[in-house]
Structures are given as C-alpha cells and as structure tokens.
PDB file of C-alpha atoms and ligand atoms in Angstrom:
ATOM      1  CA  MET A  12      24.687  21.583   0.556  1.00  0.00           C
ATOM      2  CA  VAL A  13      24.916  19.571   3.772  1.00  0.00           C
ATOM      3  CA  ILE A  14      21.596  18.448   5.309  1.00  0.00           C
ATOM      4  CA  GLY A  15      21.289  17.892   9.054  1.00  0.00           C
ATOM      5  CA  ILE A  16      18.476  16.036  10.837  1.00  0.00           C
ATOM      6  CA  ILE A  17      17.697  16.593  14.517  1.00  0.00           C
ATOM      7  CA  GLY A  18      15.175  14.001  15.726  1.00  0.00           C
ATOM      8  CA  VAL A  19      15.721  10.721  13.898  1.00  0.00           C
ATOM      9  CA  GLY A  20      12.422   8.934  14.610  1.00  0.00           C
ATOM     10  CA  HIS A  21       9.581   7.597  12.487  1.00  0.00           C
ATOM     11  CA  LEU A  22       9.061  10.583  10.203  1.00  0.00           C
ATOM     12  CA  ALA A  23      12.776  11.263   9.734  1.00  0.00           C
ATOM     13  CA  ALA A  24      13.327   7.631   8.669  1.00  0.00           C
ATOM     14  CA  SER A  25      10.708   8.072   5.915  1.00  0.00           C
ATOM     15  CA  VAL A  26      12.213  11.401   4.857  1.00  0.00           C
ATOM     16  CA  LEU A  27      15.695   9.910   4.746  1.00  0.00           C
ATOM     17  CA  SER A  28      14.504   7.001   2.655  1.00  0.00           C
ATOM     18  CA  GLY A  29      12.896   9.435   0.179  1.00  0.00           C
ATOM     19  CA  LEU A  30      15.980  11.655  -0.026  1.00  0.00           C
ATOM     20  CA  LEU A  31      18.210   8.670  -0.781  1.00  0.00           C
ATOM     21  CA  ARG A  32      15.736   7.352  -3.386  1.00  0.00           C
ATOM     22  CA  ALA A  33      15.847  10.817  -4.974  1.00  0.00           C
ATOM     23  CA  GLY A  34      19.607  10.498  -5.334  1.00  0.00           C
ATOM     24  CA  VAL A  35      20.846  12.586  -2.418  1.00  0.00           C
ATOM     25  CA  ASP A  36      24.381  11.513  -1.477  1.00  0.00           C
ATOM     26  CA  PRO A  37      24.394   9.926   2.031  1.00  0.00           C
ATOM     27  CA  ALA A  38      27.705  11.707   2.657  1.00  0.00           C
ATOM     28  CA  SER A  39      25.897  15.051   2.348  1.00  0.00           C
ATOM     29  CA  ILE A  40      23.612  14.221   5.300  1.00  0.00           C
ATOM     30  CA  LEU A  41      24.436  14.428   9.008  1.00  0.00           C
ATOM     31  CA  LEU A  42      22.298  12.815  11.733  1.00  0.00           C
ATOM     32  CA  SER A  43      21.852  13.850  15.344  1.00  0.00           C
ATOM     33  CA  PRO A  44      22.924  10.743  17.309  1.00  0.00           C
ATOM     34  CA  ARG A  45      19.638   9.768  18.994  1.00  0.00           C
ATOM     35  CA  GLY A  46      16.611   7.641  18.199  1.00  0.00           C
ATOM     36  CA  GLN A  47      17.117   5.505  15.069  1.00  0.00           C
ATOM     37  CA  ALA A  48      20.224   7.464  14.023  1.00  0.00           C
ATOM     38  CA  ARG A  49      22.825   4.752  14.681  1.00  0.00           C
ATOM     39  CA  THR A  50      20.763   2.046  12.964  1.00  0.00           C
ATOM     40  CA  LEU A  51      20.093   4.203   9.889  1.00  0.00           C
ATOM     41  CA  SER A  52      23.695   5.409   9.810  1.00  0.00           C
ATOM     42  CA  GLU A  53      24.884   1.795   9.606  1.00  0.00           C
ATOM     43  CA  ARG A  54      22.178   0.830   7.086  1.00  0.00           C
ATOM     44  CA  TRP A  55      22.706   3.695   4.658  1.00  0.00           C
ATOM     45  CA  GLY A  56      26.235   4.967   5.409  1.00  0.00           C
ATOM     46  CA  ILE A  57      25.061   8.351   6.683  1.00  0.00           C
ATOM     47  CA  PRO A  58      27.497  10.118   9.050  1.00  0.00           C
ATOM     48  CA  LEU A  59      26.565  10.894  12.650  1.00  0.00           C
ATOM     49  CA  ALA A  60      27.194  14.260  14.303  1.00  0.00           C
ATOM     50  CA  ALA A  61      28.775  14.283  17.765  1.00  0.00           C
ATOM     51  CA  ASP A  62      25.792  16.265  19.095  1.00  0.00           C
ATOM     52  CA  ASN A  63      23.298  18.934  17.971  1.00  0.00           C
ATOM     53  CA  ASN A  64      25.894  21.693  18.358  1.00  0.00           C
ATOM     54  CA  ASP A  65      28.285  19.864  16.034  1.00  0.00           C
ATOM     55  CA  LEU A  66      25.418  19.180  13.586  1.00  0.00           C
ATOM     56  CA  VAL A  67      24.338  22.825  13.314  1.00  0.00           C
ATOM     57  CA  SER A  68      27.906  24.035  12.884  1.00  0.00           C
ATOM     58  CA  ARG A  69      28.493  21.638   9.932  1.00  0.00           C
ATOM     59  CA  THR A  70      25.220  21.882   7.963  1.00  0.00           C
ATOM     60  CA  ASP A  71      23.443  24.321   5.635  1.00  0.00           C
ATOM     61  CA  ILE A  72      19.868  23.154   6.141  1.00  0.00           C
ATOM     62  CA  VAL A  73      18.568  21.473   9.293  1.00  0.00           C
ATOM     63  CA  LEU A  74      15.388  19.380   9.419  1.00  0.00           C
ATOM     64  CA  LEU A  75      13.833  19.353  12.890  1.00  0.00           C
ATOM     65  CA  SER A  76      11.796  16.191  13.482  1.00  0.00           C
ATOM     66  CA  VAL A  77      11.558  15.850  17.264  1.00  0.00           C
ATOM     67  CA  ARG A  78       8.208  15.594  19.057  1.00  0.00           C
ATOM     68  CA  PRO A  79       6.488  18.987  19.312  1.00  0.00           C
ATOM     69  CA  VAL A  80       7.076  19.284  23.057  1.00  0.00           C
ATOM     70  CA  ASP A  81      10.840  18.812  22.533  1.00  0.00           C
ATOM     71  CA  ALA A  82      11.203  21.304  19.669  1.00  0.00           C
ATOM     72  CA  PRO A  83      12.108  24.590  21.438  1.00  0.00           C
ATOM     73  CA  SER A  84      14.724  22.981  23.721  1.00  0.00           C
ATOM     74  CA  ALA A  85      16.247  20.826  20.941  1.00  0.00           C
ATOM     75  CA  ILE A  86      17.306  23.874  18.931  1.00  0.00           C
ATOM     76  CA  ALA A  87      18.069  26.340  21.745  1.00  0.00           C
ATOM     77  CA  ALA A  88      21.590  27.744  22.137  1.00  0.00           C
ATOM     78  CA  LEU A  89      22.995  26.128  18.993  1.00  0.00           C
ATOM     79  CA  PRO A  90      25.461  27.918  16.647  1.00  0.00           C
ATOM     80  CA  TRP A  91      22.892  29.073  14.059  1.00  0.00           C
ATOM     81  CA  ARG A  92      24.283  31.399  11.415  1.00  0.00           C
ATOM     82  CA  THR A  93      23.100  33.697   8.621  1.00  0.00           C
ATOM     83  CA  GLY A  94      22.362  31.852   5.381  1.00  0.00           C
ATOM     84  CA  GLN A  95      21.376  28.659   7.178  1.00  0.00           C
ATOM     85  CA  THR A  96      17.806  27.262   7.066  1.00  0.00           C
ATOM     86  CA  LEU A  97      15.884  25.452   9.790  1.00  0.00           C
ATOM     87  CA  VAL A  98      12.866  23.469   8.566  1.00  0.00           C
ATOM     88  CA  SER A  99      10.574  22.297  11.366  1.00  0.00           C
ATOM     89  CA  PHE A 100       8.266  19.320  10.886  1.00  0.00           C
ATOM     90  CA  CYS A 101       6.888  19.740  14.411  1.00  0.00           C
ATOM     91  CA  ALA A 102       3.090  19.893  14.372  1.00  0.00           C
ATOM     92  CA  GLY A 103       1.616  22.944  16.032  1.00  0.00           C
ATOM     93  CA  VAL A 104       4.927  24.578  16.978  1.00  0.00           C
ATOM     94  CA  ALA A 105       4.830  28.194  15.774  1.00  0.00           C
ATOM     95  CA  VAL A 106       7.854  29.837  14.143  1.00  0.00           C
ATOM     96  CA  SER A 107       7.871  32.303  17.046  1.00  0.00           C
ATOM     97  CA  ARG A 108       8.781  29.386  19.373  1.00  0.00           C
ATOM     98  CA  LEU A 109      11.708  28.253  17.222  1.00  0.00           C
ATOM     99  CA  GLU A 110      14.712  30.344  18.206  1.00  0.00           C
ATOM    100  CA  ALA A 111      17.350  29.800  15.566  1.00  0.00           C
ATOM    101  CA  GLY A 112      19.144  33.153  15.734  1.00  0.00           C
ATOM    102  CA  PRO A 113      19.931  34.561  12.284  1.00  0.00           C
ATOM    103  CA  ALA A 114      18.933  31.377  10.420  1.00  0.00           C
ATOM    104  CA  ASP A 115      15.828  31.366   8.202  1.00  0.00           C
ATOM    105  CA  VAL A 116      12.995  29.295   9.657  1.00  0.00           C
ATOM    106  CA  ALA A 117      10.342  27.423   7.663  1.00  0.00           C
ATOM    107  CA  ARG A 118       7.675  24.912   8.632  1.00  0.00           C
ATOM    108  CA  ALA A 119       6.760  21.846   6.612  1.00  0.00           C
ATOM    109  CA  MET A 120       4.498  18.839   7.108  1.00  0.00           C
ATOM    110  CA  PRO A 121       5.717  15.841   5.097  1.00  0.00           C
ATOM    111  CA  LEU A 122       3.784  12.583   5.263  1.00  0.00           C
ATOM    112  CA  THR A 123       5.405   9.169   5.601  1.00  0.00           C
ATOM    113  CA  ALA A 124       4.748   8.724   1.850  1.00  0.00           C
ATOM    114  CA  ALA A 125       7.940  10.807   1.616  1.00  0.00           C
ATOM    115  CA  ALA A 126       9.628   7.382   1.752  1.00  0.00           C
ATOM    116  CA  ILE A 127       8.323   6.712  -1.788  1.00  0.00           C
ATOM    117  CA  ASN A 128       8.643  10.348  -2.954  1.00  0.00           C
ATOM    118  CA  ALA A 129       4.845  10.753  -2.914  1.00  0.00           C
ATOM    119  CA  SER A 130       4.311  13.161  -0.002  1.00  0.00           C
ATOM    120  CA  PRO A 131       2.205  16.261  -0.673  1.00  0.00           C
ATOM    121  CA  THR A 132       4.212  18.495   1.676  1.00  0.00           C
ATOM    122  CA  ALA A 133       2.572  21.597   3.134  1.00  0.00           C
ATOM    123  CA  CYS A 134       5.199  24.325   3.467  1.00  0.00           C
ATOM    124  CA  PHE A 135       5.354  27.874   4.855  1.00  0.00           C
ATOM    125  CA  PRO A 136       7.036  29.953   3.713  1.00  0.00           C
ATOM    126  CA  ALA A 137       7.473  27.984   0.529  1.00  0.00           C
ATOM    127  CA  SER A 138      10.696  29.394  -0.839  1.00  0.00           C
ATOM    128  CA  GLY A 139      14.451  28.944  -1.012  1.00  0.00           C
ATOM    129  CA  PRO A 140      16.473  25.889   0.024  1.00  0.00           C
ATOM    130  CA  ALA A 141      13.574  24.364   1.999  1.00  0.00           C
ATOM    131  CA  VAL A 142      11.481  23.942  -1.149  1.00  0.00           C
ATOM    132  CA  ALA A 143      14.456  22.769  -3.232  1.00  0.00           C
ATOM    133  CA  LEU A 144      15.028  19.979  -0.718  1.00  0.00           C
ATOM    134  CA  LEU A 145      11.437  19.023   0.152  1.00  0.00           C
ATOM    135  CA  GLU A 146      10.292  18.763  -3.457  1.00  0.00           C
ATOM    136  CA  LYS A 147      12.478  15.653  -3.673  1.00  0.00           C
ATOM    137  CA  LEU A 148       9.885  14.014  -1.390  1.00  0.00           C
ATOM    138  CA  GLY A 149       6.811  14.801  -3.515  1.00  0.00           C
ATOM    139  CA  PRO A 150       4.721  17.813  -4.547  1.00  0.00           C
ATOM    140  CA  ILE A 151       5.078  20.998  -2.455  1.00  0.00           C
ATOM    141  CA  ILE A 152       1.824  22.568  -1.241  1.00  0.00           C
ATOM    142  CA  PRO A 153       2.692  26.221  -0.547  1.00  0.00           C
ATOM    143  CA  LEU A 154       0.698  27.987   2.183  1.00  0.00           C
ATOM    144  CA  ALA A 155       0.173  31.732   2.304  1.00  0.00           C
ATOM    145  CA  SER A 156       0.388  32.270   6.071  1.00  0.00           C
ATOM    146  CA  GLU A 157       1.210  30.401   9.259  1.00  0.00           C
ATOM    147  CA  GLU A 158      -2.516  30.347  10.153  1.00  0.00           C
ATOM    148  CA  GLU A 159      -3.258  28.617   6.861  1.00  0.00           C
ATOM    149  CA  PHE A 160      -0.342  26.227   7.490  1.00  0.00           C
ATOM    150  CA  GLU A 161      -1.907  25.273  10.838  1.00  0.00           C
ATOM    151  CA  VAL A 162      -5.226  24.431   9.132  1.00  0.00           C
ATOM    152  CA  ALA A 163      -3.321  22.460   6.485  1.00  0.00           C
ATOM    153  CA  THR A 164      -1.544  20.513   9.236  1.00  0.00           C
ATOM    154  CA  VAL A 165      -4.864  18.803  10.032  1.00  0.00           C
ATOM    155  CA  ASN A 166      -4.284  16.982   6.743  1.00  0.00           C
ATOM    156  CA  ALA A 167      -1.421  15.055   8.368  1.00  0.00           C
ATOM    157  CA  ALA A 168      -4.074  13.409  10.553  1.00  0.00           C
ATOM    158  CA  VAL A 169      -6.496  12.981   7.626  1.00  0.00           C
ATOM    159  CA  TYR A 170      -3.726  10.950   5.927  1.00  0.00           C
ATOM    160  CA  GLY A 171      -3.885   8.416   8.759  1.00  0.00           C
ATOM    161  CA  TRP A 172      -7.674   8.373   8.712  1.00  0.00           C
ATOM    162  CA  ALA A 173      -7.610   7.689   4.959  1.00  0.00           C
ATOM    163  CA  GLN A 174      -5.284   4.747   5.561  1.00  0.00           C
ATOM    164  CA  ASP A 175      -7.694   3.495   8.209  1.00  0.00           C
ATOM    165  CA  LEU A 176     -10.605   3.714   5.734  1.00  0.00           C
ATOM    166  CA  ILE A 177      -8.542   1.692   3.258  1.00  0.00           C
ATOM    167  CA  ARG A 178      -7.890  -0.897   5.960  1.00  0.00           C
ATOM    168  CA  GLN A 179     -11.600  -1.011   6.894  1.00  0.00           C
ATOM    169  CA  SER A 180     -12.639  -1.465   3.253  1.00  0.00           C
ATOM    170  CA  ALA A 181     -10.070  -4.208   2.661  1.00  0.00           C
ATOM    171  CA  ASP A 182     -10.900  -6.020   5.912  1.00  0.00           C
ATOM    172  CA  TRP A 183     -14.629  -5.900   5.172  1.00  0.00           C
ATOM    173  CA  ALA A 184     -14.129  -7.306   1.679  1.00  0.00           C
ATOM    174  CA  THR A 185     -11.812 -10.021   3.005  1.00  0.00           C
ATOM    175  CA  ALA A 186     -14.323 -10.994   5.697  1.00  0.00           C
ATOM    176  CA  HIS A 187     -16.908 -11.362   2.924  1.00  0.00           C
ATOM    177  CA  GLY A 188     -14.861 -13.792   0.897  1.00  0.00           C
ATOM    178  CA  GLY A 189     -12.256 -11.678  -0.918  1.00  0.00           C
ATOM    179  CA  ASN A 190      -8.581 -12.565  -1.066  1.00  0.00           C
ATOM    180  CA  ALA A 191      -6.784 -10.398   1.519  1.00  0.00           C
ATOM    181  CA  GLN A 192      -3.928  -9.258  -0.748  1.00  0.00           C
ATOM    182  CA  THR A 193      -6.261  -8.591  -3.687  1.00  0.00           C
ATOM    183  CA  MET A 194      -8.693  -6.578  -1.534  1.00  0.00           C
ATOM    184  CA  ARG A 195      -5.857  -4.582   0.074  1.00  0.00           C
ATOM    185  CA  ARG A 196      -4.486  -3.655  -3.344  1.00  0.00           C
ATOM    186  CA  LEU A 197      -7.916  -2.824  -4.760  1.00  0.00           C
ATOM    187  CA  ALA A 198      -8.907  -0.628  -1.792  1.00  0.00           C
ATOM    188  CA  ALA A 199      -5.568   1.217  -1.761  1.00  0.00           C
ATOM    189  CA  LEU A 200      -5.553   1.878  -5.513  1.00  0.00           C
ATOM    190  CA  THR A 201      -9.213   2.995  -5.364  1.00  0.00           C
ATOM    191  CA  PHE A 202      -8.248   5.744  -2.895  1.00  0.00           C
ATOM    192  CA  VAL A 203      -5.272   6.686  -5.098  1.00  0.00           C
ATOM    193  CA  ALA A 204      -7.636   6.882  -8.114  1.00  0.00           C
ATOM    194  CA  ALA A 205     -10.200   8.989  -6.224  1.00  0.00           C
ATOM    195  CA  GLY A 206      -7.526  11.436  -5.091  1.00  0.00           C
ATOM    196  CA  ARG A 207      -5.738  11.650  -8.419  1.00  0.00           C
ATOM    197  CA  LEU A 208      -8.902  12.405 -10.376  1.00  0.00           C
ATOM    198  CA  ILE A 209      -9.691  15.332  -8.077  1.00  0.00           C
ATOM    199  CA  ALA A 210      -6.058  16.537  -7.946  1.00  0.00           C
ATOM    200  CA  GLU A 211      -5.581  16.418 -11.710  1.00  0.00           C
ATOM    201  CA  THR A 212      -8.654  18.369 -12.814  1.00  0.00           C
ATOM    202  CA  ASP A 213     -10.062  21.821 -12.039  1.00  0.00           C
ATOM    203  CA  ARG A 214     -13.685  20.635 -12.351  1.00  0.00           C
ATOM    204  CA  PRO A 215     -15.695  21.314  -9.169  1.00  0.00           C
ATOM    205  CA  MET A 216     -15.601  18.438  -6.686  1.00  0.00           C
ATOM    206  CA  GLY A 217     -19.403  18.586  -6.373  1.00  0.00           C
ATOM    207  CA  THR A 218     -19.684  17.954 -10.132  1.00  0.00           C
ATOM    208  CA  LEU A 219     -17.259  15.028 -10.048  1.00  0.00           C
ATOM    209  CA  ILE A 220     -19.076  13.397  -7.141  1.00  0.00           C
ATOM    210  CA  GLY A 221     -22.481  14.232  -8.622  1.00  0.00           C
ATOM    211  CA  GLU A 222     -21.534  12.252 -11.731  1.00  0.00           C
ATOM    212  CA  LEU A 223     -20.972   9.193  -9.546  1.00  0.00           C
ATOM    213  CA  VAL A 224     -24.279   9.431  -7.726  1.00  0.00           C
ATOM    214  CA  THR A 225     -26.769   7.753 -10.021  1.00  0.00           C
ATOM    215  CA  PRO A 226     -30.277   8.150  -8.533  1.00  0.00           C
ATOM    216  CA  GLY A 227     -31.145   4.859  -6.867  1.00  0.00           C
ATOM    217  CA  GLY A 228     -27.587   3.569  -7.330  1.00  0.00           C
ATOM    218  CA  ILE A 229     -25.072   2.080  -4.902  1.00  0.00           C
ATOM    219  CA  THR A 230     -23.011   5.247  -4.351  1.00  0.00           C
ATOM    220  CA  GLU A 231     -26.144   7.160  -3.368  1.00  0.00           C
ATOM    221  CA  LEU A 232     -27.229   4.281  -1.108  1.00  0.00           C
ATOM    222  CA  GLY A 233     -23.950   4.345   0.796  1.00  0.00           C
ATOM    223  CA  LEU A 234     -23.734   8.139   1.035  1.00  0.00           C
ATOM    224  CA  ASP A 235     -27.277   8.245   2.452  1.00  0.00           C
ATOM    225  CA  ILE A 236     -26.373   5.694   5.124  1.00  0.00           C
ATOM    226  CA  LEU A 237     -23.111   7.493   5.986  1.00  0.00           C
ATOM    227  CA  ALA A 238     -25.047  10.774   6.356  1.00  0.00           C
ATOM    228  CA  LYS A 239     -27.766   9.169   8.499  1.00  0.00           C
ATOM    229  CA  GLU A 240     -25.108   7.543  10.702  1.00  0.00           C
ATOM    230  CA  GLY A 241     -23.428  10.918  11.249  1.00  0.00           C
ATOM    231  CA  GLN A 242     -20.221  10.404   9.229  1.00  0.00           C
ATOM    232  CA  PRO A 243     -19.986  13.995   7.919  1.00  0.00           C
ATOM    233  CA  GLN A 244     -20.458  15.484  11.395  1.00  0.00           C
ATOM    234  CA  ALA A 245     -18.001  12.995  12.926  1.00  0.00           C
ATOM    235  CA  TRP A 246     -15.374  13.835  10.283  1.00  0.00           C
ATOM    236  CA  GLN A 247     -15.773  17.604  10.818  1.00  0.00           C
ATOM    237  CA  ALA A 248     -15.584  17.111  14.593  1.00  0.00           C
ATOM    238  CA  ALA A 249     -12.367  15.102  14.263  1.00  0.00           C
ATOM    239  CA  CYS A 250     -10.808  17.828  12.060  1.00  0.00           C
ATOM    240  CA  GLY A 251     -11.880  20.497  14.550  1.00  0.00           C
ATOM    241  CA  ALA A 252     -10.432  18.583  17.504  1.00  0.00           C
ATOM    242  CA  VAL A 253      -7.065  18.233  15.750  1.00  0.00           C
ATOM    243  CA  LEU A 254      -6.939  21.965  14.957  1.00  0.00           C
ATOM    244  CA  THR A 255      -7.731  22.761  18.594  1.00  0.00           C
ATOM    245  CA  ARG A 256      -4.893  20.453  19.724  1.00  0.00           C
ATOM    246  CA  LEU A 257      -2.487  22.068  17.247  1.00  0.00           C
ATOM    247  CA  SER A 258      -3.427  25.553  18.470  1.00  0.00           C
ATOM    248  CA  GLY A 259      -2.729  24.362  22.026  1.00  0.00           C
ATOM    249  CA  HIS A 260       0.804  23.325  21.025  1.00  0.00           C
ATOM    250  CA  ALA A 261       1.354  26.687  19.394  1.00  0.00           C
ATOM    251  CA  THR A 262       0.980  28.506  22.695  1.00  0.00           C
ATOM    252  CA  ALA A 263       2.129  25.798  25.142  1.00  0.00           C
TER     253      ALA A 263
HETATM  254  N1  NAP B 312       5.028  10.620  12.189  1.00  0.00           N
HETATM  255  C1  NAP B 312       4.468  11.303  11.197  1.00  0.00           C
HETATM  256  O1  NAP B 312       3.895  10.717  10.262  1.00  0.00           O
HETATM  257  C2  NAP B 312       4.542  12.810  11.156  1.00  0.00           C
HETATM  258  C3  NAP B 312       3.997  13.506  10.076  1.00  0.00           C
HETATM  259  C4  NAP B 312       4.129  14.898  10.016  1.00  0.00           C
HETATM  260  C5  NAP B 312       4.800  15.554  11.041  1.00  0.00           C
HETATM  261  N2  NAP B 312       5.304  14.861  12.101  1.00  0.00           N
HETATM  262  C6  NAP B 312       6.037  15.589  13.144  1.00  0.00           C
HETATM  263  O2  NAP B 312       7.341  15.061  13.156  1.00  0.00           O
HETATM  264  C7  NAP B 312       7.875  15.111  14.447  1.00  0.00           C
HETATM  265  C8  NAP B 312       8.479  13.754  14.771  1.00  0.00           C
HETATM  266  O3  NAP B 312       7.454  12.778  14.783  1.00  0.00           O
HETATM  267  P1  NAP B 312       7.851  11.231  14.862  1.00  0.00           P
HETATM  268  O4  NAP B 312       6.592  10.476  14.776  1.00  0.00           O
HETATM  269  O5  NAP B 312       8.961  10.934  13.910  1.00  0.00           O
HETATM  270  O6  NAP B 312       8.428  11.167  16.382  1.00  0.00           O
HETATM  271  P2  NAP B 312       9.415  10.111  17.030  1.00  0.00           P
HETATM  272  O7  NAP B 312       9.387   8.821  16.285  1.00  0.00           O
HETATM  273  O8  NAP B 312       9.100  10.098  18.490  1.00  0.00           O
HETATM  274  O9  NAP B 312      10.856  10.743  16.802  1.00  0.00           O
HETATM  275  C9  NAP B 312      11.325  11.831  17.510  1.00  0.00           C
HETATM  276  C10 NAP B 312      12.822  11.626  17.715  1.00  0.00           C
HETATM  277  O10 NAP B 312      13.375  12.823  18.258  1.00  0.00           O
HETATM  278  C11 NAP B 312      14.464  12.452  19.083  1.00  0.00           C
HETATM  279  N3  NAP B 312      14.809  13.573  19.952  1.00  0.00           N
HETATM  280  C12 NAP B 312      14.090  14.118  20.966  1.00  0.00           C
HETATM  281  N4  NAP B 312      14.753  15.183  21.497  1.00  0.00           N
HETATM  282  C13 NAP B 312      15.917  15.299  20.807  1.00  0.00           C
HETATM  283  C14 NAP B 312      17.002  16.207  20.871  1.00  0.00           C
HETATM  284  N5  NAP B 312      17.047  17.216  21.771  1.00  0.00           N
HETATM  285  N6  NAP B 312      18.030  16.043  20.012  1.00  0.00           N
HETATM  286  C15 NAP B 312      18.014  15.040  19.101  1.00  0.00           C
HETATM  287  N7  NAP B 312      17.011  14.146  18.971  1.00  0.00           N
HETATM  288  C16 NAP B 312      15.963  14.283  19.820  1.00  0.00           C
HETATM  289  C17 NAP B 312      13.950  11.233  19.818  1.00  0.00           C
HETATM  290  O11 NAP B 312      15.038  10.512  20.286  1.00  0.00           O
HETATM  291  P3  NAP B 312      14.915   9.553  21.601  1.00  0.00           P
HETATM  292  O12 NAP B 312      14.229   8.323  21.092  1.00  0.00           O
HETATM  293  O13 NAP B 312      16.336   9.379  21.990  1.00  0.00           O
HETATM  294  O14 NAP B 312      14.093  10.323  22.604  1.00  0.00           O
HETATM  295  C18 NAP B 312      13.195  10.508  18.706  1.00  0.00           C
HETATM  296  O15 NAP B 312      14.032   9.594  18.022  1.00  0.00           O
HETATM  297  C19 NAP B 312       6.738  15.515  15.389  1.00  0.00           C
HETATM  298  O16 NAP B 312       6.955  16.841  15.822  1.00  0.00           O
HETATM  299  C20 NAP B 312       5.487  15.409  14.550  1.00  0.00           C
HETATM  300  O17 NAP B 312       4.575  16.445  14.861  1.00  0.00           O
HETATM  301  C21 NAP B 312       5.207  13.507  12.170  1.00  0.00           C
END
C-alpha cells in the first residue's frame, strides 16, 4: 500500500515520524512537494511526488494535512479512483466539502504525540485502510457520526491546553526552588498518570476523583480555589468557543 501526504507541515511531520517509528518503509510513502516536504524527504529518504495530481495517481491512501481553509481546493480535480481512501486531518472541514470522486473519505484527528506513537486518534468512519494505517500512531477512538467527530475534535485543542497546564505547573515549581528538568518531568508524568488511571479503568470518574479529595486536604483546597476563581466555567467556555469555530469551518 502506497501512502500519500498532501500538506507536509507541522502535523504531517509528526505523523511521518510515527509511521517510520512503526516500521513503515519510507519507499512506500509519497510526499506532496510543498512545506517541509523537501527537508523531510532528504532526512528520511521519502520520495517526492511531482505534484498533487501525480501523488493521487500513484497512491492507495492519501492523508490530507493542509490548513482547513485550503482543504477543498487542495484535493479538487485530482484523479481519485474507486478503492482509494482519502483521510482528512483538517479540523472542521465536513466530508461533504471534500470532493474526492469515487474514493472513500474518512476524517481523523491525530495529535502531535503521533510522533511517539501515542496519539489517541479520533476517527470517523473508523473502518478499513484508514484505521489500519492510523492505529500505527496510537489508539484509535472511533466516533459514531460526523457530529460526534466534530465534538471530539475539540479534544485536539484540549491537548494543547493540557500541555500548557503542565508548563504552568513546572514553571511554578521551578520558580519556588525546584530543579527545572526535575519539575518538568514530574509535572508531565503526573498528567500521564492521571490520564492513564482514568483510561485504564471503568470506575466512574467522580469516584476516582472523590477518593483523592480528603476533607480538609490539599486537593480539596485547590479545587475550591479553582472553582471560586471560575476555572470550570472558563474551561467550558473555551470548549464551546472551539466547537463554534469548528462549526464555522464546516459551512465556510
Ligand atoms: N498541528 C496540529 O497539532 C494538528 C492537530 C490535529 C489536526 N490538525 C489539522 O492538520 C492540518 C494541518 O495543520 P498544521 O498545523 O500541520 O498546518 P501547517 O504546518 O500550516 O501545514 C500545512 C501545509 O500544507 C501545505 N499546503 C497548503 N496547500 C497545499 C496544497 N494545495 N498542496 C500541497 N500542500 C499544501 C502548506 O505548504 P506551504 O507552506 O507551501 O503553504 C503547509 O506546509 C490542519 O487542517 C489542522 O486542522 C493539526
């Protein structure tokens, strides 16, 4: 199976790194010759297509990783064929706006942790060659409808916010006398631990958190302050704003 990538920017570089780490043969990949394509081609020995037309005619599955506004035009009037799959990573761009003729179209939302094969990748529909390829980048999160996929796409922004919380925690601890590298590692692995414990059990999240909140203890103290300062409302508002932006892309 030959894999094509149209839109070789930040996300595609992470995806490429993860595919190579997973053992995909560089010779089975073809890059559209823009963005970071020439640099990555030289670094990893991945062939370049002459243009997007050439790429689509020579590949079985095409990953679309251009900016959302560029998505419809990037794939228009290309030689799509039956049996081929287009997988769009473009946030907020509905399948109905991706004209790929007789090719199957799927949407997916990998995170840059794809580079280390640790991306929980939302996918709709979650079937066929798209899943077989994307599961090399981390666990697949199948969505039941495109509406649900859109809601799940907000998580791509939450990923960045989580990294910012890690940075804030590490910076605070460093400013209060901790070693910068030690505090960075501790904060990052604490978030990994918090996520893994929830992901790897079916116990209700309220129960898991309740077990941490000793009356009069430090977790309760902090949660009370975060609530009084409006953190829950701010978080919900940020999620809502992202979904509104995504819905705007879908119809733009
Ligand atoms: N970054 C993330 O973490 C992330 C996560 C999930 C989803 N996404 C989605 O992934 C997509 C890409 O994001 P990004 O951050 O990687 O963007 P990016 O760094 O700006 O990369 C986009 C690339 O697309 C290229 N491009 C534009 N039009 C093209 C065309 N017609 N043919 C071939 N290449 C074309 C651009 O090349 P030039 O430089 O030559 O213009 C650029 O290199 C977005 O739709 C975003 O919603 C991103």
